[in-house]
Amino acid sequence: MDAEKALALLRSRLCDPNYVHATFKSSEESNYCKLKVLIMNSISDACNNSILLLGPRGSGKVAIVDLVLEDLKTQLPDSISVIRLNGLLHSDDNFALKEIARQLCLDHQLLFSKMASSDDNAGFMIDMLKECGLSHKSIIFVLDEFDLFAQGKQRLLYSLLDAMQTVTSQAVVIGVSCRLDADKLLEKRVRSRFSHRKLLFVPPSREDVRRLLEHILYLPKDIGLLSEYVAEFNSKIQDILNDKKFQEILDSVLIFNGTISNLVQFIFRAVASLNLESGLLSLENFKDSQICCQRQPKTHILQDVSILELYILVCMNRLECKEQNSYNFNSVMKEYKAIHEAYKTSDNYGDTVCLRAFEHLLERELIGFVDNKGRNLSIELQPVKLLISPHELYLGLKSSSSCPAILQKLFDHESFR
Amino acid sequence: MTAEGMILRTPTRRITRSSAVTPSKTSPLSPPSVPCPAAEPSSSGDRDPLSLDELLSLLPGRKPQILELLRLIGPSNSPMLPVLLYGGPWTGKTATVLRVFQHLRRRFVYASCRSCYCPRILFETVLDQLLCHKRRRENGYWSAKRCDKPANFVDLLRDALIQATSAQKSCSSGENDQMIYLIFDNVELIRSWDKGSLILQMLFRIPDLLKVRNVGLIYISCALPDAYYSMVGSSLEPSYIYFPDYNYSLDDIHNILIRNQVNPKLYSCFLSVVLKPFSRITRRIDELAIAFKPLFKKYCEALTDPRLIPDEAAKRRLFDHLQPHLTISMNEIFNVPSWSSSEIDKERSINQRGKLRNLSGKEASGELDIHMSLSAKYLLISAFLASRNPATLDGALFDSTGGSDNNRKRKRKSFQTSMDKQDNLAEEILIKGPGTFPLERLLVIFQCITSTVEYEAEEVQLENGEPTEGSHAHLMSDVLLQLSTLCNANFICKSNSCPLEGSRRYRSMIDEDMAFKVARRVNFPLSKYIYRR
């Protein structure tokens, strides 16, 4: 019972980015504080501002923005109005203007007409900015996937930033992007109206990671669970966190993707495999999670490919080693028959069967066509290439349970000449 | 849906698959005629509940995957990070997910990107299922909401989810399971859609875009997760959990194929003979099932009582009976039986026996399975020759007066003079494929061939002392019509027209085996005419 409640609690914490990133609310130097200070200042000084949040995917930029806005809404409920746009959905300028108008109408309980043209919407936006400026209300524009807005003519960005400059408005534009050079994508006239404030989101340091883990994993005492259970759970977590092996596991997970989201995914997987009988997390959970997170899909797929398909892959590898620039199915078949004649293997199959195996490999995306130009030709004639590296193929052959020795010999001979 | 041991599949999805739907008893994957397990947010009560053991027994070999999926989905009313299932085709991904949801009895929405082949249909299908809207004649088969663009979809989805959650709260009592799961199947197909990458990114970001807590997402894909990495940072990486569905091991394949068999022990003996060699060629269950069906019939022919469980001697006897057919069958794929009358069958079986003894392991399918008119066959042969031989040889090979001796002599001369060119030409044929030829050349060759044939036929018939009535005269009729038929059947294809002459050029698309089969049918000595090394 208790274990189930604990599991539910941990899962809901991990799936809530706001909770996860709230770890860093209290620290002085964090991006959260900087952003909050900036927005508070611009609201109180009644001025316009713009800022870019940049960082790799999963660093929590949008989560931080959400946290800041939530706090501001509770502190100053009537002074801000938030408009959210996403570059994936609203990169078309007309659409974006329509969306801005719609959200403004929603916020201020006005009726929104779907028939309004984009000029109407633009005019409406400027009017609203003026009105809100006069009544000391700040409009905060959050532009997610900012780099996608910077494609094309950047009309929206220009009109927005221009309106902020000329009209008596109080607006803050927060751009969020995963491209670190997002500001270089802006046109000259847009960039001149954009203040060059940037907040960089870097991967968390070790202490931050430790704080994050403690914040997520420690159970609180006051939610109706048995206090002995809570104490036991928390002490187990502390042991794990202090364990050197856990540190190694954590390092290996974070070394190729140090973002917070990757860490959350790793912990979620470990938490999901919580042993309900004992109700405690153990190092084993984290070890299994690490293995799952670091799977190599292509090597595993090679384990399950049939032997004929392995033959075809090895033939293609040989052709590539012989530096044939372009080859197609017919050349692969020639090589295959040559191998059969040389070594008298038992796996000599007809052309149609081999073509079927070839098509399976295409479906699995282990091999692919070189380009799309050869669409008029039949499959046997279009040039193909391998989509796995020789090393992956080598690992796959080694780990395949039923791979005939001849293939390994052929392969070794080629690459370790 | 009765609790038979059949893996659940939805007919809307399978009908569009090309390799599906043989309502055979031996294939364990025949589709039940059951509607799509849509999430009526009221309840999934029309499904019989499955216990965990039943679930595990229905999907052999999938125990670790099922347990992991159950762990990731978690207890009821608990949120989850999105999950991506990947694996080769026919590995049971969709079946696993749907059965797991049948076991868990939770609300879900299923949409396959194979049957929803464009964004609008995908969006509207999902919304219809959430809003419990069925397209019927009364409402003119319209969907509940019209939704074209991804932006509209996100807004409408948010509204629909809120509506569905509140509907659940009001009607059900006590359970209070607020999670709704969205299952998107075959997401790798979205890559080939118009603006596919944008839609794919949006789809993978739905939990962030929606900001709704109670939705769980499951994506099923045939492509590896590598395929979804885009240029601007992977849309998957942050909060996705990959979940592989590997292929089955041989034992698992064995267990799957054995289900739904009338006599499992007999089939098991059959499989012990047949499974290993065939699995060297392919490990896909659909192909193995289709290949094994006729073989099993042959295997049982020697048995007097099909319900018998064979002992060692009987097994050996059955194996000997099956042996010759095995090697033939391994070199065939998808043997679609043609319906023929019983006399032809008898005649064919007599021929087959002779052929089996002769060929012994080589490709034995020397018979042409396609019915074509005589002139079409000659046209095909001419097209093949026109594609294979360079145009300069035509004068040497084809003589309108016939006379094969002259042809043979001339051919030998040209071969001896240019050996290097032959090797290069062979190489080129491999890489580039058959050459193109203009229509006039085709017709000239056709005329040469058929006039030779007429000449020989006339000779034969004059010997019999019966005058011919020009029975072969209609070889020349409707040649262009035959040509267009062959083009439609993709035996001959049109390629780009020559810029100088402006006439259409054609290319023969059949391979050597087929050409030889056709030539054998009409007793045409094709090998004499081919330019070979």
PDB file of N, CA, C and O in Angstrom, chain A residues 11 57 66 86 88 95 145 257 261 265 269 272-273 295 300-301 304 306-308 328 330 334 347 350 353 356 360 363-365 381, chain B residues 68 71-74 78-79 149 151 191 201 205 209 232 234 237-238 240-242 244 247 280-281 284 287 330-331 334 427 430-431 433:
ATOM      1  N   ARG A  11       6.400   9.026  -9.418  1.00  0.00           N
ATOM      2  CA  ARG A  11       6.117   9.123 -10.847  1.00  0.00           C
ATOM      3  C   ARG A  11       5.513  10.479 -11.196  1.00  0.00           C
ATOM      4  O   ARG A  11       5.869  11.091 -12.204  1.00  0.00           O
ATOM      5  N   ARG A  57      18.356  20.898 -26.030  1.00  0.00           N
ATOM      6  CA  ARG A  57      17.022  20.400 -25.756  1.00  0.00           C
ATOM      7  C   ARG A  57      16.985  19.667 -24.435  1.00  0.00           C
ATOM      8  O   ARG A  57      17.861  18.883 -24.141  1.00  0.00           O
ATOM      9  N   ASP A  66       7.799  28.777 -17.431  1.00  0.00           N
ATOM     10  CA  ASP A  66       6.508  28.489 -16.791  1.00  0.00           C
ATOM     11  C   ASP A  66       6.546  28.789 -15.310  1.00  0.00           C
ATOM     12  O   ASP A  66       5.607  29.379 -14.755  1.00  0.00           O
ATOM     13  N   ASN A  86       4.258  28.984 -30.621  1.00  0.00           N
ATOM     14  CA  ASN A  86       5.260  27.936 -30.828  1.00  0.00           C
ATOM     15  C   ASN A  86       5.674  27.921 -32.289  1.00  0.00           C
ATOM     16  O   ASN A  86       4.834  27.941 -33.173  1.00  0.00           O
ATOM     17  N   LEU A  88       6.831  25.648 -34.124  1.00  0.00           N
ATOM     18  CA  LEU A  88       6.405  24.483 -34.887  1.00  0.00           C
ATOM     19  C   LEU A  88       5.019  24.691 -35.459  1.00  0.00           C
ATOM     20  O   LEU A  88       4.697  24.251 -36.545  1.00  0.00           O
ATOM     21  N   PHE A  95      -0.935  33.080 -39.540  1.00  0.00           N
ATOM     22  CA  PHE A  95      -1.442  32.204 -38.513  1.00  0.00           C
ATOM     23  C   PHE A  95      -1.050  32.689 -37.138  1.00  0.00           C
ATOM     24  O   PHE A  95      -1.836  32.634 -36.191  1.00  0.00           O
ATOM     25  N   GLU A 145      10.574  27.752 -29.775  1.00  0.00           N
ATOM     26  CA  GLU A 145      11.198  27.433 -31.074  1.00  0.00           C
ATOM     27  C   GLU A 145      11.420  28.699 -31.874  1.00  0.00           C
ATOM     28  O   GLU A 145      10.952  28.868 -32.988  1.00  0.00           O
ATOM     29  N   ASN A 257      24.767  12.854 -22.621  1.00  0.00           N
ATOM     30  CA  ASN A 257      23.681  13.821 -22.688  1.00  0.00           C
ATOM     31  C   ASN A 257      23.466  14.338 -21.282  1.00  0.00           C
ATOM     32  O   ASN A 257      22.849  13.676 -20.460  1.00  0.00           O
ATOM     33  N   SER A 261      16.595  16.573 -18.681  1.00  0.00           N
ATOM     34  CA  SER A 261      15.565  15.637 -19.144  1.00  0.00           C
ATOM     35  C   SER A 261      16.099  14.231 -19.282  1.00  0.00           C
ATOM     36  O   SER A 261      15.392  13.256 -19.013  1.00  0.00           O
ATOM     37  N   GLN A 265      14.667  11.005 -17.336  1.00  0.00           N
ATOM     38  CA  GLN A 265      14.270   9.762 -18.013  1.00  0.00           C
ATOM     39  C   GLN A 265      14.937   8.564 -17.360  1.00  0.00           C
ATOM     40  O   GLN A 265      14.320   7.524 -17.147  1.00  0.00           O
ATOM     41  N   ARG A 269      12.883   5.564 -15.296  1.00  0.00           N
ATOM     42  CA  ARG A 269      12.944   4.152 -15.606  1.00  0.00           C
ATOM     43  C   ARG A 269      13.286   3.342 -14.376  1.00  0.00           C
ATOM     44  O   ARG A 269      12.750   2.248 -14.166  1.00  0.00           O
ATOM     45  N   ALA A 272      10.257   3.300 -12.103  1.00  0.00           N
ATOM     46  CA  ALA A 272       9.168   2.459 -12.607  1.00  0.00           C
ATOM     47  C   ALA A 272       9.383   1.002 -12.257  1.00  0.00           C
ATOM     48  O   ALA A 272       8.425   0.231 -12.160  1.00  0.00           O
ATOM     49  N   SER A 273      10.653   0.612 -12.056  1.00  0.00           N
ATOM     50  CA  SER A 273      10.898  -0.783 -11.737  1.00  0.00           C
ATOM     51  C   SER A 273      11.063  -0.976 -10.239  1.00  0.00           C
ATOM     52  O   SER A 273      11.705  -1.912  -9.792  1.00  0.00           O
ATOM     53  N   ARG A 295      21.066   1.494 -24.900  1.00  0.00           N
ATOM     54  CA  ARG A 295      20.931   0.408 -25.872  1.00  0.00           C
ATOM     55  C   ARG A 295      21.491   0.831 -27.212  1.00  0.00           C
ATOM     56  O   ARG A 295      21.473   1.992 -27.574  1.00  0.00           O
ATOM     57  N   HIS A 300      21.508  -4.674 -32.012  1.00  0.00           N
ATOM     58  CA  HIS A 300      20.504  -5.655 -31.622  1.00  0.00           C
ATOM     59  C   HIS A 300      19.682  -6.120 -32.800  1.00  0.00           C
ATOM     60  O   HIS A 300      19.311  -7.287 -32.895  1.00  0.00           O
ATOM     61  N   ILE A 301      19.416  -5.187 -33.691  1.00  0.00           N
ATOM     62  CA  ILE A 301      18.645  -5.599 -34.869  1.00  0.00           C
ATOM     63  C   ILE A 301      19.440  -6.621 -35.667  1.00  0.00           C
ATOM     64  O   ILE A 301      18.898  -7.572 -36.220  1.00  0.00           O
ATOM     65  N   ASP A 304      18.969 -10.253 -35.001  1.00  0.00           N
ATOM     66  CA  ASP A 304      17.745 -10.942 -35.385  1.00  0.00           C
ATOM     67  C   ASP A 304      17.550 -11.002 -36.880  1.00  0.00           C
ATOM     68  O   ASP A 304      16.502 -11.368 -37.362  1.00  0.00           O
ATOM     69  N   SER A 306      18.133 -12.546 -40.562  1.00  0.00           N
ATOM     70  CA  SER A 306      18.346 -13.940 -40.949  1.00  0.00           C
ATOM     71  C   SER A 306      19.704 -14.105 -41.623  1.00  0.00           C
ATOM     72  O   SER A 306      20.363 -13.139 -41.992  1.00  0.00           O
ATOM     73  N   ILE A 307      20.094 -15.339 -41.811  1.00  0.00           N
ATOM     74  CA  ILE A 307      21.457 -15.607 -42.295  1.00  0.00           C
ATOM     75  C   ILE A 307      21.642 -15.133 -43.721  1.00  0.00           C
ATOM     76  O   ILE A 307      22.680 -14.579 -44.088  1.00  0.00           O
ATOM     77  N   LEU A 308      20.617 -15.296 -44.533  1.00  0.00           N
ATOM     78  CA  LEU A 308      20.734 -14.823 -45.910  1.00  0.00           C
ATOM     79  C   LEU A 308      20.939 -13.321 -45.934  1.00  0.00           C
ATOM     80  O   LEU A 308      21.736 -12.784 -46.717  1.00  0.00           O
ATOM     81  N   ASN A 328      24.725  -2.100 -57.206  1.00  0.00           N
ATOM     82  CA  ASN A 328      23.304  -2.329 -56.983  1.00  0.00           C
ATOM     83  C   ASN A 328      23.094  -3.806 -56.680  1.00  0.00           C
ATOM     84  O   ASN A 328      24.052  -4.563 -56.496  1.00  0.00           O
ATOM     85  N   ASN A 330      22.251  -6.277 -58.440  1.00  0.00           N
ATOM     86  CA  ASN A 330      22.862  -7.250 -59.357  1.00  0.00           C
ATOM     87  C   ASN A 330      24.324  -7.480 -59.034  1.00  0.00           C
ATOM     88  O   ASN A 330      24.815  -8.612 -59.069  1.00  0.00           O
ATOM     89  N   LYS A 334      26.204 -10.899 -57.827  1.00  0.00           N
ATOM     90  CA  LYS A 334      27.405 -11.466 -58.461  1.00  0.00           C
ATOM     91  C   LYS A 334      28.419 -11.858 -57.398  1.00  0.00           C
ATOM     92  O   LYS A 334      28.990 -12.948 -57.427  1.00  0.00           O
ATOM     93  N   ASP A 347      24.298 -22.146 -48.390  1.00  0.00           N
ATOM     94  CA  ASP A 347      23.230 -21.146 -48.411  1.00  0.00           C
ATOM     95  C   ASP A 347      23.110 -20.505 -49.767  1.00  0.00           C
ATOM     96  O   ASP A 347      23.100 -19.305 -49.871  1.00  0.00           O
ATOM     97  N   GLY A 350      18.161 -18.714 -54.736  1.00  0.00           N
ATOM     98  CA  GLY A 350      17.882 -18.109 -56.022  1.00  0.00           C
ATOM     99  C   GLY A 350      17.725 -16.605 -55.930  1.00  0.00           C
ATOM    100  O   GLY A 350      17.672 -16.013 -54.855  1.00  0.00           O
ATOM    101  N   VAL A 353      14.550 -15.116 -54.064  1.00  0.00           N
ATOM    102  CA  VAL A 353      14.615 -15.184 -52.604  1.00  0.00           C
ATOM    103  C   VAL A 353      15.569 -14.126 -52.066  1.00  0.00           C
ATOM    104  O   VAL A 353      15.295 -13.456 -51.063  1.00  0.00           O
ATOM    105  N   ARG A 356      14.015 -10.789 -52.086  1.00  0.00           N
ATOM    106  CA  ARG A 356      13.103 -10.615 -50.975  1.00  0.00           C
ATOM    107  C   ARG A 356      13.866 -10.262 -49.700  1.00  0.00           C
ATOM    108  O   ARG A 356      13.478  -9.362 -48.944  1.00  0.00           O
ATOM    109  N   HIS A 360      13.792  -6.799 -47.395  1.00  0.00           N
ATOM    110  CA  HIS A 360      13.666  -6.739 -45.928  1.00  0.00           C
ATOM    111  C   HIS A 360      14.708  -5.827 -45.337  1.00  0.00           C
ATOM    112  O   HIS A 360      14.439  -5.038 -44.422  1.00  0.00           O
ATOM    113  N   GLU A 363      13.694  -2.332 -45.766  1.00  0.00           N
ATOM    114  CA  GLU A 363      12.646  -1.946 -44.815  1.00  0.00           C
ATOM    115  C   GLU A 363      13.224  -1.653 -43.452  1.00  0.00           C
ATOM    116  O   GLU A 363      12.793  -0.752 -42.755  1.00  0.00           O
ATOM    117  N   ARG A 364      14.180  -2.463 -43.046  1.00  0.00           N
ATOM    118  CA  ARG A 364      14.772  -2.275 -41.729  1.00  0.00           C
ATOM    119  C   ARG A 364      15.721  -1.111 -41.682  1.00  0.00           C
ATOM    120  O   ARG A 364      16.250  -0.790 -40.641  1.00  0.00           O
ATOM    121  N   GLU A 365      15.992  -0.523 -42.841  1.00  0.00           N
ATOM    122  CA  GLU A 365      16.895   0.618 -42.930  1.00  0.00           C
ATOM    123  C   GLU A 365      18.310   0.261 -42.509  1.00  0.00           C
ATOM    124  O   GLU A 365      19.021   1.072 -41.931  1.00  0.00           O
ATOM    125  N   LEU A 381      18.249  -2.483 -59.892  1.00  0.00           N
ATOM    126  CA  LEU A 381      19.224  -1.658 -60.591  1.00  0.00           C
ATOM    127  C   LEU A 381      19.573  -0.386 -59.853  1.00  0.00           C
ATOM    128  O   LEU A 381      20.542   0.266 -60.198  1.00  0.00           O
TER     129      LEU A 381
ATOM    130  N   GLU B  68       7.836  -5.020 -19.001  1.00  0.00           N
ATOM    131  CA  GLU B  68       8.422  -3.686 -18.980  1.00  0.00           C
ATOM    132  C   GLU B  68       7.392  -2.630 -19.357  1.00  0.00           C
ATOM    133  O   GLU B  68       7.337  -1.549 -18.759  1.00  0.00           O
ATOM    134  N   ARG B  71       5.267  -1.923 -16.499  1.00  0.00           N
ATOM    135  CA  ARG B  71       5.931  -1.093 -15.489  1.00  0.00           C
ATOM    136  C   ARG B  71       5.955   0.350 -15.908  1.00  0.00           C
ATOM    137  O   ARG B  71       5.759   1.249 -15.094  1.00  0.00           O
ATOM    138  N   LEU B  72       6.204   0.585 -17.209  1.00  0.00           N
ATOM    139  CA  LEU B  72       6.310   1.967 -17.653  1.00  0.00           C
ATOM    140  C   LEU B  72       4.956   2.665 -17.624  1.00  0.00           C
ATOM    141  O   LEU B  72       4.875   3.848 -17.323  1.00  0.00           O
ATOM    142  N   ILE B  73       3.910   1.931 -17.960  1.00  0.00           N
ATOM    143  CA  ILE B  73       2.600   2.562 -17.934  1.00  0.00           C
ATOM    144  C   ILE B  73       2.187   2.820 -16.492  1.00  0.00           C
ATOM    145  O   ILE B  73       1.589   3.839 -16.179  1.00  0.00           O
ATOM    146  N   GLY B  74       2.538   1.912 -15.640  1.00  0.00           N
ATOM    147  CA  GLY B  74       2.381   2.177 -14.223  1.00  0.00           C
ATOM    148  C   GLY B  74       0.988   1.899 -13.713  1.00  0.00           C
ATOM    149  O   GLY B  74       0.087   1.500 -14.452  1.00  0.00           O
ATOM    150  N   SER B  78      -1.692   7.204 -12.824  1.00  0.00           N
ATOM    151  CA  SER B  78      -0.378   7.785 -12.593  1.00  0.00           C
ATOM    152  C   SER B  78       0.219   8.178 -13.943  1.00  0.00           C
ATOM    153  O   SER B  78       0.120   7.432 -14.902  1.00  0.00           O
ATOM    154  N   PRO B  79       0.831   9.343 -14.029  1.00  0.00           N
ATOM    155  CA  PRO B  79       1.309   9.802 -15.322  1.00  0.00           C
ATOM    156  C   PRO B  79       2.534   9.013 -15.776  1.00  0.00           C
ATOM    157  O   PRO B  79       3.170   8.330 -14.992  1.00  0.00           O
ATOM    158  N   LYS B 149      -4.677  21.773 -39.744  1.00  0.00           N
ATOM    159  CA  LYS B 149      -3.336  22.192 -39.413  1.00  0.00           C
ATOM    160  C   LYS B 149      -2.948  21.690 -38.033  1.00  0.00           C
ATOM    161  O   LYS B 149      -3.782  21.508 -37.168  1.00  0.00           O
ATOM    162  N   ALA B 151      -1.634  23.265 -35.668  1.00  0.00           N
ATOM    163  CA  ALA B 151      -1.963  24.194 -34.587  1.00  0.00           C
ATOM    164  C   ALA B 151      -3.396  23.988 -34.124  1.00  0.00           C
ATOM    165  O   ALA B 151      -3.696  23.939 -32.927  1.00  0.00           O
ATOM    166  N   ARG B 191       7.220  10.270 -41.996  1.00  0.00           N
ATOM    167  CA  ARG B 191       8.393  10.916 -42.591  1.00  0.00           C
ATOM    168  C   ARG B 191       8.195  11.158 -44.066  1.00  0.00           C
ATOM    169  O   ARG B 191       8.768  12.085 -44.630  1.00  0.00           O
ATOM    170  N   GLN B 201       7.654  16.191 -35.515  1.00  0.00           N
ATOM    171  CA  GLN B 201       8.146  16.916 -34.338  1.00  0.00           C
ATOM    172  C   GLN B 201       6.987  17.331 -33.450  1.00  0.00           C
ATOM    173  O   GLN B 201       7.058  17.255 -32.227  1.00  0.00           O
ATOM    174  N   ARG B 205       6.124  16.132 -29.597  1.00  0.00           N
ATOM    175  CA  ARG B 205       6.157  17.133 -28.529  1.00  0.00           C
ATOM    176  C   ARG B 205       4.806  17.356 -27.903  1.00  0.00           C
ATOM    177  O   ARG B 205       4.644  18.303 -27.147  1.00  0.00           O
ATOM    178  N   LEU B 209       3.425  20.484 -25.592  1.00  0.00           N
ATOM    179  CA  LEU B 209       2.566  21.502 -26.188  1.00  0.00           C
ATOM    180  C   LEU B 209       1.222  21.569 -25.480  1.00  0.00           C
ATOM    181  O   LEU B 209       0.632  22.626 -25.343  1.00  0.00           O
ATOM    182  N   VAL B 232      17.704  19.767 -35.906  1.00  0.00           N
ATOM    183  CA  VAL B 232      17.663  20.793 -34.871  1.00  0.00           C
ATOM    184  C   VAL B 232      17.459  20.129 -33.527  1.00  0.00           C
ATOM    185  O   VAL B 232      16.446  20.287 -32.904  1.00  0.00           O
ATOM    186  N   SER B 234      17.438  16.486 -31.424  1.00  0.00           N
ATOM    187  CA  SER B 234      16.484  15.406 -31.601  1.00  0.00           C
ATOM    188  C   SER B 234      15.185  15.721 -30.905  1.00  0.00           C
ATOM    189  O   SER B 234      15.166  16.170 -29.767  1.00  0.00           O
ATOM    190  N   GLU B 237      14.867  12.869 -27.967  1.00  0.00           N
ATOM    191  CA  GLU B 237      15.786  12.552 -26.877  1.00  0.00           C
ATOM    192  C   GLU B 237      15.314  12.920 -25.476  1.00  0.00           C
ATOM    193  O   GLU B 237      15.413  12.118 -24.577  1.00  0.00           O
ATOM    194  N   PRO B 238      14.767  14.078 -25.266  1.00  0.00           N
ATOM    195  CA  PRO B 238      14.529  14.491 -23.876  1.00  0.00           C
ATOM    196  C   PRO B 238      13.748  13.523 -23.016  1.00  0.00           C
ATOM    197  O   PRO B 238      14.258  13.056 -22.031  1.00  0.00           O
ATOM    198  N   TYR B 240      11.929  10.547 -23.742  1.00  0.00           N
ATOM    199  CA  TYR B 240      11.374   9.360 -24.366  1.00  0.00           C
ATOM    200  C   TYR B 240      11.988   8.111 -23.824  1.00  0.00           C
ATOM    201  O   TYR B 240      13.120   8.071 -23.463  1.00  0.00           O
ATOM    202  N   ILE B 241      11.223   7.110 -23.795  1.00  0.00           N
ATOM    203  CA  ILE B 241      11.715   5.820 -23.331  1.00  0.00           C
ATOM    204  C   ILE B 241      11.591   4.874 -24.508  1.00  0.00           C
ATOM    205  O   ILE B 241      10.506   4.632 -25.005  1.00  0.00           O
ATOM    206  N   TYR B 242      12.716   4.382 -24.969  1.00  0.00           N
ATOM    207  CA  TYR B 242      12.663   3.430 -26.066  1.00  0.00           C
ATOM    208  C   TYR B 242      12.329   2.082 -25.502  1.00  0.00           C
ATOM    209  O   TYR B 242      12.651   1.774 -24.372  1.00  0.00           O
ATOM    210  N   PRO B 244      12.323  -1.686 -27.038  1.00  0.00           N
ATOM    211  CA  PRO B 244      12.454  -2.494 -28.234  1.00  0.00           C
ATOM    212  C   PRO B 244      11.607  -3.758 -28.209  1.00  0.00           C
ATOM    213  O   PRO B 244      11.307  -4.302 -27.172  1.00  0.00           O
ATOM    214  N   ASN B 247      12.969  -9.341 -32.636  1.00  0.00           N
ATOM    215  CA  ASN B 247      12.375 -10.471 -33.307  1.00  0.00           C
ATOM    216  C   ASN B 247      12.321 -11.657 -32.375  1.00  0.00           C
ATOM    217  O   ASN B 247      12.978 -11.691 -31.357  1.00  0.00           O
ATOM    218  N   ARG B 280      16.886 -19.748 -42.030  1.00  0.00           N
ATOM    219  CA  ARG B 280      18.125 -19.157 -42.512  1.00  0.00           C
ATOM    220  C   ARG B 280      17.831 -18.130 -43.586  1.00  0.00           C
ATOM    221  O   ARG B 280      18.628 -17.247 -43.854  1.00  0.00           O
ATOM    222  N   ILE B 281      16.684 -18.275 -44.214  1.00  0.00           N
ATOM    223  CA  ILE B 281      16.350 -17.334 -45.275  1.00  0.00           C
ATOM    224  C   ILE B 281      15.651 -16.114 -44.692  1.00  0.00           C
ATOM    225  O   ILE B 281      15.984 -14.990 -44.983  1.00  0.00           O
ATOM    226  N   ARG B 284      10.760 -13.806 -40.677  1.00  0.00           N
ATOM    227  CA  ARG B 284       9.486 -13.148 -40.479  1.00  0.00           C
ATOM    228  C   ARG B 284       8.372 -14.165 -40.444  1.00  0.00           C
ATOM    229  O   ARG B 284       8.295 -15.044 -41.280  1.00  0.00           O
ATOM    230  N   GLU B 287       5.937 -14.652 -43.588  1.00  0.00           N
ATOM    231  CA  GLU B 287       6.450 -15.388 -44.736  1.00  0.00           C
ATOM    232  C   GLU B 287       6.612 -16.862 -44.417  1.00  0.00           C
ATOM    233  O   GLU B 287       6.332 -17.709 -45.261  1.00  0.00           O
ATOM    234  N   MET B 330      12.151 -23.701 -50.891  1.00  0.00           N
ATOM    235  CA  MET B 330      13.008 -22.667 -50.322  1.00  0.00           C
ATOM    236  C   MET B 330      13.412 -21.653 -51.361  1.00  0.00           C
ATOM    237  O   MET B 330      13.806 -20.554 -51.036  1.00  0.00           O
ATOM    238  N   ASN B 331      13.318 -22.013 -52.614  1.00  0.00           N
ATOM    239  CA  ASN B 331      13.692 -21.056 -53.636  1.00  0.00           C
ATOM    240  C   ASN B 331      12.519 -20.314 -54.211  1.00  0.00           C
ATOM    241  O   ASN B 331      12.628 -19.610 -55.181  1.00  0.00           O
ATOM    242  N   PHE B 334       6.164 -16.785 -51.818  1.00  0.00           N
ATOM    243  CA  PHE B 334       4.767 -16.423 -52.063  1.00  0.00           C
ATOM    244  C   PHE B 334       4.192 -17.182 -53.237  1.00  0.00           C
ATOM    245  O   PHE B 334       3.852 -16.605 -54.247  1.00  0.00           O
ATOM    246  N   GLU B 427      29.230  -5.986 -67.595  1.00  0.00           N
ATOM    247  CA  GLU B 427      29.300  -5.141 -66.398  1.00  0.00           C
ATOM    248  C   GLU B 427      28.243  -4.049 -66.452  1.00  0.00           C
ATOM    249  O   GLU B 427      27.526  -3.783 -65.503  1.00  0.00           O
ATOM    250  N   LEU B 430      24.799  -5.211 -65.808  1.00  0.00           N
ATOM    251  CA  LEU B 430      24.544  -5.408 -64.381  1.00  0.00           C
ATOM    252  C   LEU B 430      24.204  -4.099 -63.697  1.00  0.00           C
ATOM    253  O   LEU B 430      23.323  -4.014 -62.867  1.00  0.00           O
ATOM    254  N   ILE B 431      24.970  -3.091 -64.032  1.00  0.00           N
ATOM    255  CA  ILE B 431      24.806  -1.844 -63.282  1.00  0.00           C
ATOM    256  C   ILE B 431      23.638  -1.040 -63.826  1.00  0.00           C
ATOM    257  O   ILE B 431      22.786  -0.571 -63.099  1.00  0.00           O
ATOM    258  N   GLY B 433      21.396  -1.875 -66.257  1.00  0.00           N
ATOM    259  CA  GLY B 433      20.158  -2.541 -66.586  1.00  0.00           C
ATOM    260  C   GLY B 433      19.925  -2.565 -68.072  1.00  0.00           C
ATOM    261  O   GLY B 433      20.778  -2.205 -68.870  1.00  0.00           O
TER     262      GLY B 433
END
